[in-house]
PDB file of C-alpha atoms in Angstrom:
ATOM      1  CA  MET F   8     -57.367  53.351  25.237  1.00  0.00           C
ATOM      2  CA  ASN F   9     -60.068  52.383  22.769  1.00  0.00           C
ATOM      3  CA  HIS F  10     -62.080  55.488  21.892  1.00  0.00           C
ATOM      4  CA  GLY F  11     -63.948  53.558  19.167  1.00  0.00           C
ATOM      5  CA  ILE F  12     -66.034  51.525  21.629  1.00  0.00           C
ATOM      6  CA  SER F  13     -69.547  52.763  22.289  1.00  0.00           C
ATOM      7  CA  PHE F  14     -72.099  51.591  24.853  1.00  0.00           C
ATOM      8  CA  LEU F  15     -75.816  50.846  24.778  1.00  0.00           C
ATOM      9  CA  LEU F  16     -77.697  50.611  28.070  1.00  0.00           C
ATOM     10  CA  ASP F  17     -81.183  49.156  27.670  1.00  0.00           C
ATOM     11  CA  GLY F  18     -80.950  49.978  23.965  1.00  0.00           C
ATOM     12  CA  GLU F  19     -80.025  53.636  24.498  1.00  0.00           C
ATOM     13  CA  ALA F  20     -76.646  55.289  23.938  1.00  0.00           C
ATOM     14  CA  TRP F  21     -74.764  55.630  27.230  1.00  0.00           C
ATOM     15  CA  THR F  22     -71.378  57.091  28.134  1.00  0.00           C
ATOM     16  CA  PRO F  23     -69.480  56.041  31.260  1.00  0.00           C
ATOM     17  CA  LYS F  24     -68.341  59.035  33.322  1.00  0.00           C
ATOM     18  CA  ASP F  25     -66.416  59.626  36.518  1.00  0.00           C
ATOM     19  CA  PRO F  26     -67.979  61.460  39.491  1.00  0.00           C
ATOM     20  CA  THR F  27     -66.931  64.825  38.004  1.00  0.00           C
ATOM     21  CA  GLY F  28     -68.649  64.071  34.674  1.00  0.00           C
ATOM     22  CA  LYS F  29     -65.454  63.333  32.722  1.00  0.00           C
ATOM     23  CA  LYS F  30     -65.941  60.692  29.997  1.00  0.00           C
ATOM     24  CA  LEU F  31     -64.222  57.378  30.742  1.00  0.00           C
ATOM     25  CA  THR F  32     -62.749  55.261  27.957  1.00  0.00           C
ATOM     26  CA  PRO F  33     -62.487  51.451  27.794  1.00  0.00           C
ATOM     27  CA  ILE F  34     -59.120  49.818  27.256  1.00  0.00           C
ATOM     28  CA  SER F  35     -58.462  46.998  24.789  1.00  0.00           C
ATOM     29  CA  TYR F  36     -55.409  44.901  25.655  1.00  0.00           C
ATOM     30  CA  LYS F  37     -54.328  41.456  24.423  1.00  0.00           C
ATOM     31  CA  GLY F  38     -57.793  40.448  23.259  1.00  0.00           C
ATOM     32  CA  ALA F  39     -59.667  41.676  26.341  1.00  0.00           C
ATOM     33  CA  THR F  40     -61.711  44.824  26.848  1.00  0.00           C
ATOM     34  CA  TYR F  41     -61.631  46.540  30.233  1.00  0.00           C
ATOM     35  CA  VAL F  42     -64.440  48.904  31.160  1.00  0.00           C
ATOM     36  CA  PRO F  43     -64.791  51.395  34.019  1.00  0.00           C
ATOM     37  CA  LEU F  44     -66.447  49.062  36.526  1.00  0.00           C
ATOM     38  CA  LYS F  45     -67.787  51.626  38.995  1.00  0.00           C
ATOM     39  CA  SER F  46     -69.475  53.643  36.256  1.00  0.00           C
ATOM     40  CA  VAL F  47     -71.023  50.554  34.646  1.00  0.00           C
ATOM     41  CA  ALA F  48     -72.152  49.164  38.005  1.00  0.00           C
ATOM     42  CA  GLU F  49     -73.783  52.416  39.089  1.00  0.00           C
ATOM     43  CA  ALA F  50     -75.628  52.684  35.756  1.00  0.00           C
ATOM     44  CA  THR F  51     -77.011  49.160  36.192  1.00  0.00           C
ATOM     45  CA  GLY F  52     -77.909  49.401  39.886  1.00  0.00           C
ATOM     46  CA  VAL F  53     -75.071  47.307  41.288  1.00  0.00           C
ATOM     47  CA  ASP F  54     -73.256  48.456  44.425  1.00  0.00           C
ATOM     48  CA  VAL F  55     -69.450  48.328  44.229  1.00  0.00           C
ATOM     49  CA  ASP F  56     -67.119  48.326  47.202  1.00  0.00           C
ATOM     50  CA  TRP F  57     -63.313  48.151  47.247  1.00  0.00           C
ATOM     51  CA  ASP F  58     -61.345  46.613  50.108  1.00  0.00           C
ATOM     52  CA  ALA F  59     -57.771  47.818  49.636  1.00  0.00           C
ATOM     53  CA  LYS F  60     -56.404  45.606  52.397  1.00  0.00           C
ATOM     54  CA  LYS F  61     -57.774  42.444  50.770  1.00  0.00           C
ATOM     55  CA  GLN F  62     -57.370  43.794  47.214  1.00  0.00           C
ATOM     56  CA  GLN F  63     -60.969  42.719  46.668  1.00  0.00           C
ATOM     57  CA  ILE F  64     -63.899  44.178  44.723  1.00  0.00           C
ATOM     58  CA  SER F  65     -67.350  43.392  46.066  1.00  0.00           C
ATOM     59  CA  LEU F  66     -70.381  43.596  43.756  1.00  0.00           C
ATOM     60  CA  THR F  67     -73.867  43.442  45.261  1.00  0.00           C
ATOM     61  CA  THR F  68     -77.107  43.355  43.303  1.00  0.00           C
ATOM     62  CA  LYS F  69     -80.513  44.181  44.697  1.00  0.00           C
ATOM     63  CA  THR F  70     -81.845  40.749  43.720  1.00  0.00           C
ATOM     64  CA  SER F  71     -78.975  38.572  44.917  1.00  0.00           C
ATOM     65  CA  SER F  72     -76.516  38.405  47.764  1.00  0.00           C
ATOM     66  CA  ALA F  73     -72.746  38.368  47.423  1.00  0.00           C
ATOM     67  CA  SER F  74     -72.778  34.650  48.261  1.00  0.00           C
ATOM     68  CA  ASN F  75     -74.461  33.689  44.991  1.00  0.00           C
ATOM     69  CA  ILE F  76     -72.534  35.870  42.570  1.00  0.00           C
ATOM     70  CA  GLY F  77     -70.572  33.585  40.262  1.00  0.00           C
ATOM     71  CA  GLY F  78     -66.815  33.415  39.981  1.00  0.00           C
ATOM     72  CA  GLY F  79     -64.684  34.868  37.247  1.00  0.00           C
ATOM     73  CA  HIS F  80     -62.104  37.561  36.902  1.00  0.00           C
ATOM     74  CA  LEU F  81     -62.566  41.263  37.053  1.00  0.00           C
ATOM     75  CA  SER F  82     -60.500  44.239  36.042  1.00  0.00           C
ATOM     76  CA  GLU F  83     -61.007  47.836  37.030  1.00  0.00           C
TER      77      GLU F  83
END
């Protein structure tokens, strides 16, 4: 857990929280930083869905479809 990381959203201080309002903390591990995806996505207007059967996260923006979201890796 890396409690030293802070967030700015559109230039303003922002704190990721779970649905109950509990503060969520990023994790730093082996040179990578992992953030609470659902909280970040909701704050930026991105819909997040989880398909447990496929072990797949789906991100959908209002301006693009899932078919044109680039590749890459993602951690929750």
